[in-house]
Amino acid sequence: MKNIVIVGIGGMGSGHAFAISSGSGNAVATFRDDRSGGFIHSTDTDLRTKMNLRGVYDIRESRMEWAKEHGFAVYESFEAVLADPEVDIVLLATPNDTHKELAIRALRAGKHVFCEKPAMITSKDLEDVMEVAKETGKIFYPRQNRRWDEDYLIVKKIYDEKLLGDVFRIESRVHGSRGIPGDWGRKKGCGGGMMLDWGVHLIDRVLDMIPEKVVSLYCQATHVTNKEVDDGFTLSMTFESGLQALIEVGTNNFIDLPLWYVTATDGSALIQNWNLDGKMMHRIPGDESDATPILAGSGLTKTMAPRRRDTVEELPLPQVEFDANALYVNLVDTVEGTAERIIKPEQTLRVLRLMEAALKSAETGEAVAFEG
Amino acid sequence: MKNIVIVGIGGMGSGHAFAISSGSGNAVATFRDDRSGGFIHSTDTDLRTKMNLRGVYDIRESRMEWAKEHGFAVYESFEAVLADPEVDIVLLATPNDTHKELAIRALRAGKHVFCEKPAMITSKDLEDVMEVAKETGKIFYPRQNRRWDEDYLIVKKIYDEKLLGDVFRIESRVHGSRGIPGDWGRKKGCGGGMMLDWGVHLIDRVLDMIPEKVVSLYCQATHVTNKEVDDGFTLSMTFESGLQALIEVGTNNFIDLPLWYVTATDGSALIQNWNLDGKMMHRIPGDESDATPILAGSGLTKTMAPRRRDTVEELPLPQVEFDANALYVNLVDTVEGTAERIIKPEQTLRVLRLMEAALKSAETGEAVAFEG
């Protein structure tokens, strides 16, 4: 059981406050919908058995008032958080450009740090923080929570268990049409832009799934709504074995392409949206020498003719079982030394370096030989 | 009125024979479905007013028999075709690797040449043929018929008329799951592979639509069903203005992604398939400061929250009017000197060079600075 204090109780921090205090781990306890609602599923750990929300702190007076109204204990200052010997873990949910300084101060004060994404704005900053963590013997744990998104875990299962044979191409997208919301998301100095906002998750997941070097990458960024930061990007990566990945974030897309599209030797899978609408199409071995040309636009095509129905079967997406609170649990277990760390700073460092390479590619129009 | 002879009456050549002799221009006269059927639409020219099918020739005896059975006049040899002073145009529908020799022989014999795609296997071959065309004063006309695909013309209209504002990204795909059919499509020496088979069309259309230089390209090829030639590829291109294009061909894709996906400043468009299922979503100007975070996987997102319904309208795809026989007509008009040539060999040369650059990129993992 560890004591945790949340620093920064805006959008994400307030979610953590509800998530930890309710034990549900569900940051959306206050935004109930059909799929959430703050309930603890049978497969989820009750967070109250692992950590105690000791208090919160924010530099804005209005947020401190909000916290008191909701019954959360408040600290008077960041110094006061660090000075409290009962605090084991500081959760940083402050703007991206403050992570470095606050993390280093907390580590030097003998606290473990649980840090919202992107962990740092640059790989250099993360290297510096990792160095301080090493010196102080404290844990710096980046919150890459989207490794426990059900859509991702489904794709990971298809990949790991070769449900459709060997995967040779994976596409991961998120599309919105609202541009970049918020007050600092368009500012470069604050760590704005979609690469750092969503890219950090989508890239982390694909690198987590595929245990290979990235040998080549090419990135195209968009600047539809502003010039300072990317408001979207398309990143193509080629891994050592030839496996291809495409990662795309768009904020000016009025029609959503599927969240996931996977092609493998014996079939394809598609996940359309976060409701997990989707399917797998799986080849049934047999005679396929029956292609009849079809009319396609102004011409005929045999190559693109559809399959005979008895040579393919439609399957539902596989089901996955997981502890939705695994990240919080692993944080505490890592701090207590009772489990292997799942989210490693080295992994996040690799993601940050890859994002830097991608943004460089977008700027120069050149591919980057990444880990060749 | 010009006399034309078809050399090579396999899949494509036999289609041309029906198309020209019926006047419908419809190569699928024998494969009737709801949308075709060999009928001449009110907007289509009756080809019998422009050209006369004087005969056919094929090196295979069985095909000559087939031609006679269907009432087509046959020539005894390629030499006999060239020796007939009544022949104005030779249509080459032979395997890709024979185009060069046959085209040069026909041009030197004083014939115009109408050549199936890919016009040549290499850009060097096309340069040589263009040189002979220049020397002889005869026309070499590559058959890039898919500029008259309705799906393409719809996208071109969206782009040209800015129906959704300024387009900043265009994606064009064809997906099948049958691998590469046919007897020579997997052989490099014969001009096999999907880049030459379908890429030549998809690239030609995008370059025709966007009057800009391609400054950077990156290509990933697949080799799922064979090692010798690409059985699919994903080509990313960036144009001078920053406009992005993705062109993809897949032959091991068991679920089809949309044929077209277009994103623009004020909306997006999608065409799912050759039946032209699709739509446009168009922004309605007004207050959009209403984002409420939604649950997305294991977290919240405001950026990817859907729009309020009154800030966007769904529109049908635009309708296009065109002469489905425009390519045949323009060929004859070009030969007769009465119209400007639509399909220019220079354009096809650019497409071939771009394909060579793309395959080089796929091989090396590097981006290619193409026309920057």
XYZ file of C-alpha atoms in Angstrom:
744
model
C 0.000 0.000 0.000
C 1.499 3.292 -1.105
C 0.513 6.901 -0.566
C 0.124 8.948 -3.733
C -0.367 12.679 -4.307
C -1.657 14.111 -7.561
C 0.026 17.301 -8.774
C -2.068 19.103 -11.369
C -5.791 18.428 -11.192
C -6.991 19.592 -14.600
C -8.571 17.194 -17.073
C -6.311 14.235 -16.426
C -5.453 14.882 -12.766
C -9.064 15.119 -11.663
C -9.749 11.863 -13.494
C -6.960 10.173 -11.568
C -8.372 11.559 -8.317
C -11.704 9.840 -8.929
C -10.046 6.729 -10.313
C -7.782 6.167 -7.335
C -10.180 7.264 -4.592
C -12.973 5.063 -5.937
C -10.620 2.165 -6.454
C -12.087 1.604 -9.899
C -9.052 2.905 -11.722
C -11.549 4.395 -14.080
C -10.636 7.965 -14.890
C -14.062 8.457 -16.373
C -16.042 7.757 -13.224
C -17.697 11.143 -13.647
C -18.451 10.688 -17.335
C -20.567 7.579 -17.172
C -21.549 5.831 -20.347
C -22.558 2.325 -21.300
C -19.090 0.879 -21.164
C -17.657 2.528 -18.072
C -19.323 3.942 -15.019
C -16.602 3.569 -12.460
C -17.458 -0.012 -11.714
C -14.827 -2.568 -10.939
C -15.013 -5.556 -13.254
C -14.340 -9.025 -11.930
C -10.973 -9.007 -13.628
C -9.905 -5.630 -12.212
C -7.919 -5.043 -9.052
C -9.566 -2.734 -6.499
C -7.019 0.057 -6.396
C -7.801 0.784 -2.744
C -5.885 -2.390 -1.917
C -2.773 -0.949 -3.588
C -2.683 2.794 -3.060
C -4.135 5.596 -1.003
C -4.865 9.031 -2.439
C -3.208 11.177 0.224
C -3.987 14.513 -1.420
C -3.772 16.791 -4.422
C -2.103 20.036 -5.392
C -2.593 22.557 -8.205
C -1.201 26.053 -8.760
C -4.679 27.338 -9.623
C -6.775 28.457 -6.689
C -10.016 27.544 -8.485
C -8.904 23.956 -8.834
C -7.931 23.749 -5.193
C -11.434 24.935 -4.323
C -12.877 22.288 -6.625
C -10.737 19.638 -4.909
C -11.898 20.666 -1.432
C -15.529 20.613 -2.567
C -15.032 17.039 -3.730
C -13.485 16.017 -0.438
C -9.873 15.660 -1.556
C -7.137 16.723 0.890
C -5.040 19.563 -0.539
C -1.428 20.616 -0.127
C -0.498 24.296 0.042
C 2.449 23.994 -2.316
C 4.571 21.586 -4.327
C 7.227 21.983 -1.619
C 4.718 20.847 0.962
C 4.038 17.686 -1.078
C 7.747 16.915 -1.229
C 8.205 17.690 2.467
C 5.559 15.196 3.564
C 7.441 12.037 4.553
C 4.288 9.946 4.167
C 4.142 10.578 0.405
C 5.559 7.678 -1.585
C 4.535 8.554 -5.130
C 3.973 11.889 -6.867
C 1.651 11.695 -9.867
C 2.449 14.477 -12.355
C -0.530 15.591 -14.436
C 0.768 19.059 -15.239
C 1.412 20.568 -18.692
C 4.004 18.671 -20.726
C 6.697 21.318 -20.468
C 6.734 21.189 -16.636
C 7.308 17.434 -16.325
C 11.077 17.596 -16.318
C 11.624 20.090 -13.539
C 8.906 18.690 -11.303
C 10.020 15.095 -11.821
C 13.630 15.880 -10.958
C 12.631 17.810 -7.833
C 10.356 14.986 -6.691
C 12.991 12.307 -7.330
C 15.609 14.331 -5.436
C 13.142 14.673 -2.549
C 13.017 10.882 -2.363
C 9.669 10.383 -4.065
C 8.771 7.978 -6.842
C 7.242 9.660 -9.867
C 4.252 8.523 -11.931
C 4.179 10.813 -14.958
C 1.426 11.553 -17.461
C 2.284 11.252 -21.121
C 4.177 12.456 -22.990
C 6.667 11.712 -20.221
C 8.923 14.451 -21.560
C 8.939 16.757 -24.559
C 12.328 15.561 -25.766
C 14.361 12.384 -25.468
C 17.180 14.431 -23.936
C 14.899 15.528 -21.107
C 13.938 11.931 -20.437
C 17.573 10.852 -20.417
C 18.267 13.520 -17.797
C 15.339 12.388 -15.656
C 16.336 8.723 -15.984
C 19.815 9.698 -14.803
C 18.374 11.353 -11.689
C 16.149 8.332 -11.064
C 19.235 6.133 -11.192
C 21.176 8.405 -8.815
C 18.352 8.568 -6.295
C 17.265 4.960 -6.608
C 13.684 6.071 -7.179
C 11.223 4.954 -9.840
C 10.205 7.167 -12.759
C 7.137 5.526 -14.301
C 5.628 6.972 -17.511
C 1.866 6.518 -17.853
C 1.495 4.714 -21.162
C -1.997 3.573 -20.254
C -3.144 2.799 -23.777
C -1.361 -0.533 -23.721
C -4.531 -1.607 -21.902
C -6.939 -0.377 -24.555
C -9.118 -3.301 -25.538
C -8.762 -2.539 -29.268
C -4.995 -2.753 -28.936
C -5.094 -5.959 -26.902
C -7.289 -7.566 -29.564
C -4.790 -6.685 -32.296
C -1.912 -7.840 -30.100
C -3.644 -11.189 -29.665
C -4.145 -11.538 -33.432
C -0.452 -10.758 -33.905
C 0.951 -12.848 -31.029
C -1.191 -15.920 -31.588
C -1.048 -15.719 -35.405
C -4.826 -16.017 -35.578
C -4.645 -15.003 -39.256
C -1.162 -16.305 -39.964
C 1.856 -14.027 -40.066
C 0.948 -10.368 -39.911
C 2.758 -8.353 -42.583
C 1.112 -4.946 -42.193
C -0.529 -3.148 -39.275
C -2.349 0.176 -39.512
C -3.364 2.148 -36.398
C -5.330 5.383 -36.752
C -7.285 7.886 -34.703
C -9.320 10.495 -36.544
C -11.149 13.542 -35.246
C -12.305 16.748 -36.909
C -12.019 19.319 -34.140
C -8.466 20.466 -34.717
C -6.348 20.733 -31.572
C -8.430 21.712 -28.546
C -7.128 23.328 -25.374
C -5.039 26.345 -24.549
C -1.482 25.082 -24.955
C -1.874 22.171 -27.380
C -0.908 24.354 -30.336
C 2.260 25.700 -28.752
C 5.518 24.043 -29.579
C 7.250 25.164 -26.397
C 4.533 23.543 -24.288
C 4.928 20.203 -26.021
C 1.919 20.637 -28.251
C 1.088 18.787 -31.454
C -0.488 15.454 -32.231
C 2.756 13.517 -32.435
C 3.365 14.135 -28.721
C -0.306 13.944 -27.780
C -1.541 10.792 -29.529
C 1.551 9.616 -31.373
C 3.196 8.776 -28.056
C 0.459 6.204 -27.382
C 0.026 4.702 -30.832
C 3.769 4.338 -31.376
C 4.301 2.902 -27.885
C 1.724 0.211 -28.561
C 3.097 -0.829 -31.938
C 6.667 -0.948 -30.601
C 5.410 -2.919 -27.589
C 3.683 -5.421 -29.863
C 6.433 -5.991 -32.428
C 9.730 -7.187 -30.909
C 11.863 -5.983 -33.800
C 14.081 -3.106 -34.785
C 12.577 -0.311 -36.874
C 14.886 -0.092 -39.861
C 13.239 2.696 -41.827
C 10.591 5.324 -41.246
C 8.951 8.108 -43.214
C 6.515 10.655 -41.861
C 4.183 13.242 -43.357
C 2.739 15.862 -41.004
C -0.267 18.102 -41.584
C -0.617 21.769 -40.665
C -4.225 22.427 -41.555
C -5.226 24.412 -38.481
C -1.887 25.884 -37.432
C 1.718 26.162 -38.542
C 3.527 25.797 -35.231
C 2.864 22.155 -34.422
C 1.622 19.108 -36.330
C -2.154 18.734 -36.161
C -1.850 15.249 -37.600
C 0.651 12.913 -39.188
C 1.039 9.691 -41.147
C 4.029 7.618 -40.099
C 5.196 4.636 -42.153
C 7.618 2.233 -40.521
C 9.372 -0.843 -41.799
C 10.652 -3.396 -39.294
C 13.608 -5.732 -39.603
C 11.567 -8.669 -40.913
C 9.875 -6.483 -43.533
C 6.740 -6.083 -41.428
C 5.133 -2.704 -42.158
C 3.275 -0.384 -39.815
C 1.338 2.765 -40.503
C 0.396 5.088 -37.651
C -1.868 8.022 -38.343
C -3.449 10.778 -36.291
C -5.814 13.282 -37.886
C -7.728 16.205 -36.418
C -9.342 17.442 -39.630
C -10.893 14.151 -40.735
C -14.669 14.368 -41.068
C -15.007 10.650 -41.835
C -13.134 8.184 -39.626
C -11.095 5.427 -41.178
C -10.891 2.277 -38.991
C -8.901 2.375 -35.737
C -7.052 -0.762 -36.810
C -6.472 -2.602 -40.062
C -4.289 -5.704 -40.037
C -3.285 -7.843 -42.993
C -1.706 -11.250 -42.589
C -0.839 -14.227 -44.737
C -4.198 -15.942 -44.133
C -6.605 -13.121 -43.492
C -7.290 -9.556 -42.457
C -8.836 -7.879 -39.421
C -10.500 -4.528 -38.987
C -11.610 -2.631 -35.872
C -13.744 0.304 -36.889
C -14.147 2.228 -33.626
C -13.889 2.232 -29.833
C -17.144 0.295 -29.607
C -15.054 -2.509 -31.117
C -17.210 -2.931 -34.208
C -15.117 -5.058 -36.495
C -14.365 -8.498 -37.826
C -11.778 -10.910 -39.110
C -11.900 -12.499 -42.558
C -10.007 -15.779 -42.650
C -8.943 -17.827 -45.657
C -10.286 -21.373 -45.923
C -7.713 -23.448 -47.783
C -8.904 -24.934 -51.043
C -9.159 -24.372 -54.773
C -9.053 -20.689 -55.595
C -8.526 -20.953 -59.343
C -11.939 -19.601 -60.156
C -11.347 -15.917 -60.701
C -13.903 -14.375 -63.052
C -13.119 -10.839 -64.142
C -15.369 -8.162 -62.686
C -16.184 -4.745 -64.020
C -14.307 -2.138 -62.018
C -14.726 1.419 -63.207
C -13.818 1.629 -66.886
C -12.181 -1.756 -67.052
C -12.091 -5.377 -66.051
C -10.084 -6.901 -63.252
C -9.424 -10.497 -62.370
C -6.891 -9.627 -59.685
C -9.366 -7.633 -57.631
C -12.340 -9.947 -58.162
C -13.941 -10.991 -54.867
C -13.384 -14.467 -53.462
C -15.842 -17.294 -53.709
C -17.718 -17.351 -50.421
C -16.620 -20.857 -49.505
C -12.948 -19.847 -49.580
C -13.244 -17.387 -46.713
C -14.958 -17.244 -43.326
C -15.973 -14.222 -41.287
C -14.992 -14.462 -37.631
C -15.720 -12.182 -34.699
C -12.824 -10.303 -33.166
C -11.149 -12.367 -30.441
C -12.003 -11.641 -26.826
C -9.365 -10.520 -24.380
C -9.290 -10.708 -20.587
C -7.243 -8.160 -18.714
C -6.963 -6.115 -15.550
C -7.964 -2.591 -16.550
C -6.008 -1.325 -13.527
C -2.829 -3.205 -14.399
C -0.803 -0.040 -14.926
C -1.576 1.456 -11.485
C -1.014 -1.961 -9.904
C 2.304 -2.462 -11.649
C 3.420 1.005 -10.576
C 2.896 0.118 -6.924
C 4.364 -3.365 -7.295
C 7.417 -1.867 -9.009
C 7.841 0.632 -6.185
C 7.526 -2.190 -3.660
C 9.921 -4.362 -5.636
C 7.452 -7.240 -5.960
C 6.965 -7.293 -9.736
C 8.806 -6.628 -12.945
C 8.132 -3.206 -14.337
C 5.862 -3.277 -17.410
C 6.308 0.280 -18.726
C 10.036 0.812 -18.893
C 11.518 4.289 -19.267
C 13.808 2.807 -21.899
C 10.738 1.996 -23.977
C 9.394 5.517 -23.622
C 12.833 6.859 -24.522
C 12.710 4.793 -27.718
C 9.252 6.165 -28.494
C 10.431 9.760 -27.959
C 13.459 9.198 -30.169
C 11.291 7.665 -32.856
C 8.912 10.648 -32.669
C 11.843 13.025 -33.055
C 13.024 11.053 -36.077
C 9.483 11.118 -37.495
C 9.123 14.881 -37.113
C 12.523 15.304 -38.732
C 11.380 13.128 -41.623
C 8.227 15.216 -41.977
C 10.324 18.372 -42.100
C 12.927 17.158 -44.576
C 10.879 14.777 -46.729
C 13.549 12.158 -46.166
C 13.258 8.693 -44.721
C 15.201 8.011 -41.545
C 17.280 4.875 -41.067
C 16.276 4.413 -37.459
C 17.769 1.340 -35.801
C 19.127 -0.326 -38.911
C -12.646 7.120 -89.553
C -9.577 4.987 -88.988
C -8.844 1.312 -89.479
C -7.509 -0.493 -86.449
C -6.051 -3.971 -85.967
C -5.747 -5.660 -82.595
C -2.569 -7.614 -81.980
C -2.949 -10.006 -79.062
C -6.475 -11.188 -78.383
C -6.180 -12.555 -74.858
C -8.113 -11.042 -71.979
C -7.704 -7.408 -72.952
C -7.480 -7.794 -76.724
C -10.708 -9.767 -77.001
C -12.410 -7.112 -74.900
C -11.241 -4.441 -77.301
C -12.526 -6.503 -80.221
C -16.036 -6.521 -78.776
C -15.773 -2.907 -77.648
C -14.767 -1.544 -81.032
C -16.923 -3.795 -83.200
C -20.044 -3.065 -81.143
C -19.268 0.647 -81.021
C -20.006 0.664 -77.307
C -16.395 1.040 -76.282
C -17.309 -1.320 -73.535
C -14.698 -4.009 -73.167
C -17.093 -5.921 -70.945
C -19.818 -6.385 -73.503
C -19.545 -10.101 -72.870
C -19.571 -9.779 -69.100
C -22.865 -8.016 -68.622
C -23.825 -6.661 -65.258
C -26.119 -3.921 -63.978
C -23.828 -1.054 -64.841
C -22.484 -2.117 -68.205
C -23.920 -4.418 -70.790
C -22.391 -2.963 -73.896
C -24.986 -0.250 -74.232
C -24.088 3.199 -75.456
C -25.122 5.890 -72.999
C -26.442 9.209 -74.256
C -23.137 10.832 -73.356
C -21.015 8.244 -75.140
C -19.745 8.432 -78.695
C -20.658 5.491 -80.933
C -17.202 4.197 -81.763
C -18.365 2.956 -85.168
C -18.371 6.603 -86.235
C -14.654 6.883 -85.369
C -12.953 3.591 -86.126
C -13.332 0.318 -87.932
C -12.023 -2.972 -86.586
C -10.200 -4.260 -89.661
C -8.926 -7.448 -88.073
C -7.023 -9.188 -85.318
C -3.862 -11.227 -84.946
C -2.470 -13.496 -82.244
C 0.469 -15.895 -82.214
C -1.704 -18.606 -80.658
C -3.654 -20.741 -83.093
C -6.452 -21.331 -80.571
C -7.091 -17.642 -80.278
C -7.179 -17.220 -84.039
C -9.816 -19.949 -84.158
C -11.769 -18.170 -81.441
C -11.559 -14.920 -83.447
C -12.839 -16.572 -86.626
C -15.707 -18.158 -84.698
C -16.695 -14.706 -83.475
C -16.597 -13.250 -86.980
C -13.418 -11.214 -86.685
C -11.112 -11.016 -89.722
C -7.688 -12.466 -88.970
C -4.196 -11.727 -90.241
C -1.719 -14.536 -90.826
C 1.198 -12.763 -89.175
C 2.327 -9.535 -87.546
C 4.170 -8.808 -90.787
C 0.913 -9.109 -92.677
C -0.681 -6.526 -90.391
C 2.167 -4.116 -91.018
C 2.088 -4.794 -94.757
C -1.578 -3.893 -95.108
C -1.665 -0.278 -96.349
C -5.254 0.105 -95.103
C -4.235 -0.299 -91.462
C -3.946 3.061 -89.680
C -3.605 2.002 -86.068
C -2.138 -1.102 -84.420
C -3.536 -1.847 -80.975
C -1.003 -3.790 -78.894
C -2.568 -6.031 -76.249
C 0.330 -8.436 -75.953
C 2.379 -9.272 -72.832
C 4.164 -6.271 -71.341
C 7.652 -7.345 -72.341
C 6.752 -7.459 -76.048
C 5.414 -3.891 -76.296
C 8.713 -2.268 -77.147
C 9.725 -4.385 -80.117
C 6.236 -4.556 -81.588
C 5.637 -0.817 -81.131
C 8.889 0.113 -82.837
C 8.233 -2.240 -85.739
C 4.720 -0.863 -86.198
C 5.866 2.766 -86.030
C 8.621 2.101 -88.572
C 6.031 0.470 -90.836
C 4.126 3.761 -90.778
C 1.412 2.732 -88.343
C 0.130 4.598 -85.331
C 0.277 2.555 -82.115
C -2.348 2.293 -79.398
C -0.658 0.417 -76.553
C -2.093 -1.403 -73.544
C -0.670 -0.516 -70.158
C 1.919 -0.584 -68.834
C 3.068 1.094 -72.039
C 6.573 -0.199 -71.398
C 8.344 -2.058 -68.616
C 10.955 0.647 -68.152
C 11.141 4.378 -68.717
C 14.173 3.806 -70.942
C 12.094 1.602 -73.249
C 9.445 4.293 -73.488
C 12.048 6.945 -74.273
C 13.287 4.757 -77.119
C 9.785 4.268 -78.486
C 8.994 7.978 -78.177
C 12.153 8.678 -80.161
C 10.996 6.355 -82.949
C 7.532 7.958 -82.896
C 9.190 11.329 -83.344
C 11.376 10.095 -86.210
C 8.474 8.482 -88.031
C 5.930 11.201 -87.278
C 3.519 8.580 -85.983
C 1.486 8.575 -82.796
C 2.306 6.310 -79.841
C -0.746 6.409 -77.583
C -0.643 4.608 -74.179
C -3.997 3.281 -72.990
C -4.409 4.889 -69.580
C -8.137 4.210 -69.612
C -8.692 4.559 -65.877
C -8.723 8.334 -66.172
C -12.349 7.705 -67.150
C -13.216 5.655 -64.089
C -16.252 7.268 -62.485
C -14.760 6.969 -58.968
C -11.705 8.905 -60.139
C -13.742 11.574 -61.919
C -15.774 12.117 -58.736
C -12.622 12.656 -56.694
C -11.183 14.895 -59.409
C -14.327 17.024 -59.254
C -14.075 17.312 -55.462
C -10.448 18.369 -55.876
C -10.865 20.710 -58.875
C -14.005 22.463 -57.677
C -12.934 22.572 -54.015
C -16.265 21.059 -52.967
C -14.804 20.459 -49.488
C -12.283 23.280 -49.506
C -8.614 22.691 -50.214
C -7.719 19.013 -50.370
C -4.628 18.239 -48.291
C -4.532 14.436 -48.503
C -5.744 11.910 -51.068
C -5.697 8.153 -50.603
C -6.335 5.755 -53.513
C -6.436 2.000 -52.914
C -7.389 -1.226 -54.610
C -7.503 -4.368 -52.515
C -7.945 -7.979 -53.526
C -7.064 -11.268 -51.832
C -6.239 -13.548 -54.745
C -2.548 -12.844 -55.041
C -1.301 -12.287 -58.591
C -3.284 -14.308 -61.108
C -2.174 -15.275 -64.573
C 0.836 -17.001 -66.063
C 3.411 -14.231 -66.397
C 2.254 -11.687 -63.750
C 4.776 -12.997 -61.217
C 7.745 -12.792 -63.556
C 9.940 -9.750 -63.389
C 11.245 -10.108 -66.934
C 7.688 -10.074 -68.288
C 6.844 -6.846 -66.500
C 4.974 -8.521 -63.673
C 4.126 -7.121 -60.255
C 1.391 -4.873 -58.970
C 3.307 -1.629 -59.406
C 3.294 -2.107 -63.176
C -0.162 -3.703 -63.263
C -2.300 -1.404 -61.102
C 0.205 1.198 -59.924
C 0.492 2.500 -63.489
C -3.208 3.448 -63.382
C -3.501 4.777 -59.843
C -0.354 6.867 -60.141
C -1.341 8.188 -63.582
C -4.662 9.396 -62.179
C -3.208 11.143 -59.155
C -0.519 12.835 -61.261
C -3.185 13.838 -63.787
C -5.319 15.359 -61.037
C -2.657 17.279 -59.134
C -0.736 19.774 -61.291
C 2.295 19.886 -59.024
C 5.756 18.439 -58.729
C 6.243 15.390 -56.515
C 8.998 16.444 -54.134
C 9.318 13.331 -52.010
C 8.158 9.736 -52.127
C 8.494 6.631 -50.004
C 7.305 3.174 -50.905
C 6.857 -0.114 -49.087
C 6.316 -3.229 -51.195
C 4.922 -6.579 -50.079
C 6.116 -10.020 -51.105
C 3.529 -12.238 -49.466
C 2.927 -14.627 -52.327
C 6.224 -14.422 -54.174
C 9.696 -12.919 -53.932
C 10.335 -11.940 -57.539
C 7.873 -9.078 -57.984
C 5.825 -6.873 -55.666
C 2.379 -8.318 -54.967
C 1.336 -5.026 -53.436
C 2.731 -1.702 -52.322
C 2.007 1.428 -50.325
C 3.368 4.582 -51.895
C 3.425 7.883 -49.985
C 4.001 11.040 -52.005
C 4.360 14.650 -50.981
C 3.703 17.350 -53.565
C 5.224 20.821 -53.795
C 2.392 22.523 -51.894
C 2.554 19.974 -49.089
C -0.408 18.022 -50.444
C -0.049 14.336 -49.575
C -1.083 11.284 -51.553
C -1.111 7.629 -50.628
C -1.470 4.981 -53.315
C -1.888 1.379 -52.299
C -2.407 -1.901 -54.087
C -2.916 -5.112 -52.139
C -3.503 -8.669 -53.313
C -3.589 -10.344 -49.896
C -6.207 -8.084 -48.288
C -9.259 -10.037 -47.133
C -11.115 -6.877 -46.094
C -11.153 -3.948 -48.519
C -10.341 -0.457 -47.322
C -12.133 2.286 -49.308
C -11.123 2.938 -52.928
C -10.775 6.630 -52.123
C -10.407 8.710 -48.989
C -9.986 12.459 -49.339
C -9.459 14.998 -46.567
C -9.804 18.721 -47.126
C -9.960 21.862 -45.043
C -13.777 21.783 -44.785
C -14.660 18.135 -45.028
C -13.825 14.613 -46.081
C -15.035 12.229 -48.775
C -14.988 8.472 -49.027
C -15.748 6.094 -51.904
C -15.971 2.551 -50.604
C -16.140 0.493 -53.804
C -16.783 0.395 -57.543
C -20.509 0.576 -56.931
C -19.707 4.115 -55.775
C -21.050 3.652 -52.249
C -19.741 6.633 -50.360
C -20.416 10.107 -49.055
C -19.033 13.519 -48.261
C -19.097 15.055 -44.783
C -18.996 18.831 -44.935
C -18.364 21.307 -42.129
C -21.109 23.834 -41.390
C -19.462 26.990 -40.043
C -20.454 27.936 -36.514
C -19.564 27.536 -32.860
C -17.570 24.362 -32.280
C -16.409 25.066 -28.719
C -18.495 22.303 -27.251
C -16.158 19.348 -27.054
C -17.108 16.930 -24.297
C -14.546 14.244 -23.616
C -15.532 10.749 -24.668
C -14.335 7.426 -23.384
C -11.950 5.895 -25.895
C -10.379 2.629 -24.850
C -8.681 3.071 -21.481
C -8.835 6.855 -21.492
C -10.680 10.020 -22.285
C -10.295 12.139 -25.385
C -11.611 15.564 -26.186
C -9.632 15.834 -29.411
C -11.271 12.790 -30.960
C -14.789 13.483 -29.634
C -17.389 13.465 -32.419
C -18.846 16.715 -33.736
C -22.221 18.087 -32.763
C -24.612 17.071 -35.530
C -25.486 20.630 -36.493
C -21.857 21.455 -37.295
C -21.605 18.977 -40.157
C -23.752 17.843 -43.081
C -23.686 14.592 -44.997
C -23.763 15.062 -48.768
C -23.982 12.544 -51.584
C -20.976 12.145 -53.837
C -21.110 14.604 -56.749
C -22.304 13.359 -60.118
C -20.085 13.457 -63.166
C -20.958 13.436 -66.857
C -18.441 12.056 -69.282
C -17.965 10.198 -72.536
C -16.957 6.673 -71.538
C -15.370 6.295 -74.969
C -13.322 9.481 -74.736
C -9.993 7.657 -74.868
C -10.733 5.769 -78.118
C -12.188 8.974 -79.568
C -9.193 11.056 -78.603
C -6.865 8.460 -80.089
C -8.552 8.794 -83.476
C -8.834 12.575 -83.240
C -5.139 12.769 -82.355
C -4.247 10.592 -85.328
C -6.401 12.797 -87.544
C -4.937 15.963 -86.050
C -8.314 17.354 -85.014
C -7.909 17.392 -81.232
C -5.289 17.834 -78.571
C -3.953 14.582 -77.259
C -5.242 13.764 -73.757
C -2.910 10.905 -72.792
C 0.563 12.206 -73.497
C 3.536 9.831 -73.661
C 5.398 12.383 -71.525
C 2.860 11.759 -68.780
C 3.271 8.021 -69.021
C 7.031 8.482 -68.991
C 6.699 10.431 -65.737
C 4.557 7.645 -64.283
C 7.120 5.000 -65.277
C 9.955 7.035 -63.780
C 7.983 7.529 -60.597
C 7.296 3.791 -60.390
C 10.990 3.082 -60.807
C 11.754 5.543 -58.021
C 9.082 3.905 -55.849
C 10.448 0.395 -56.352
C 13.919 1.715 -55.572
C 12.565 3.256 -52.379
C 10.933 -0.047 -51.445
C 14.216 -1.839 -51.991
C 16.432 0.594 -50.092
C 14.061 1.856 -47.388
C 14.991 5.385 -48.395
C 12.790 8.223 -49.537
C 13.418 9.552 -53.027
C 13.622 13.265 -53.785
C 11.759 12.991 -57.052
C 11.214 16.318 -58.824
C 12.029 18.720 -56.030
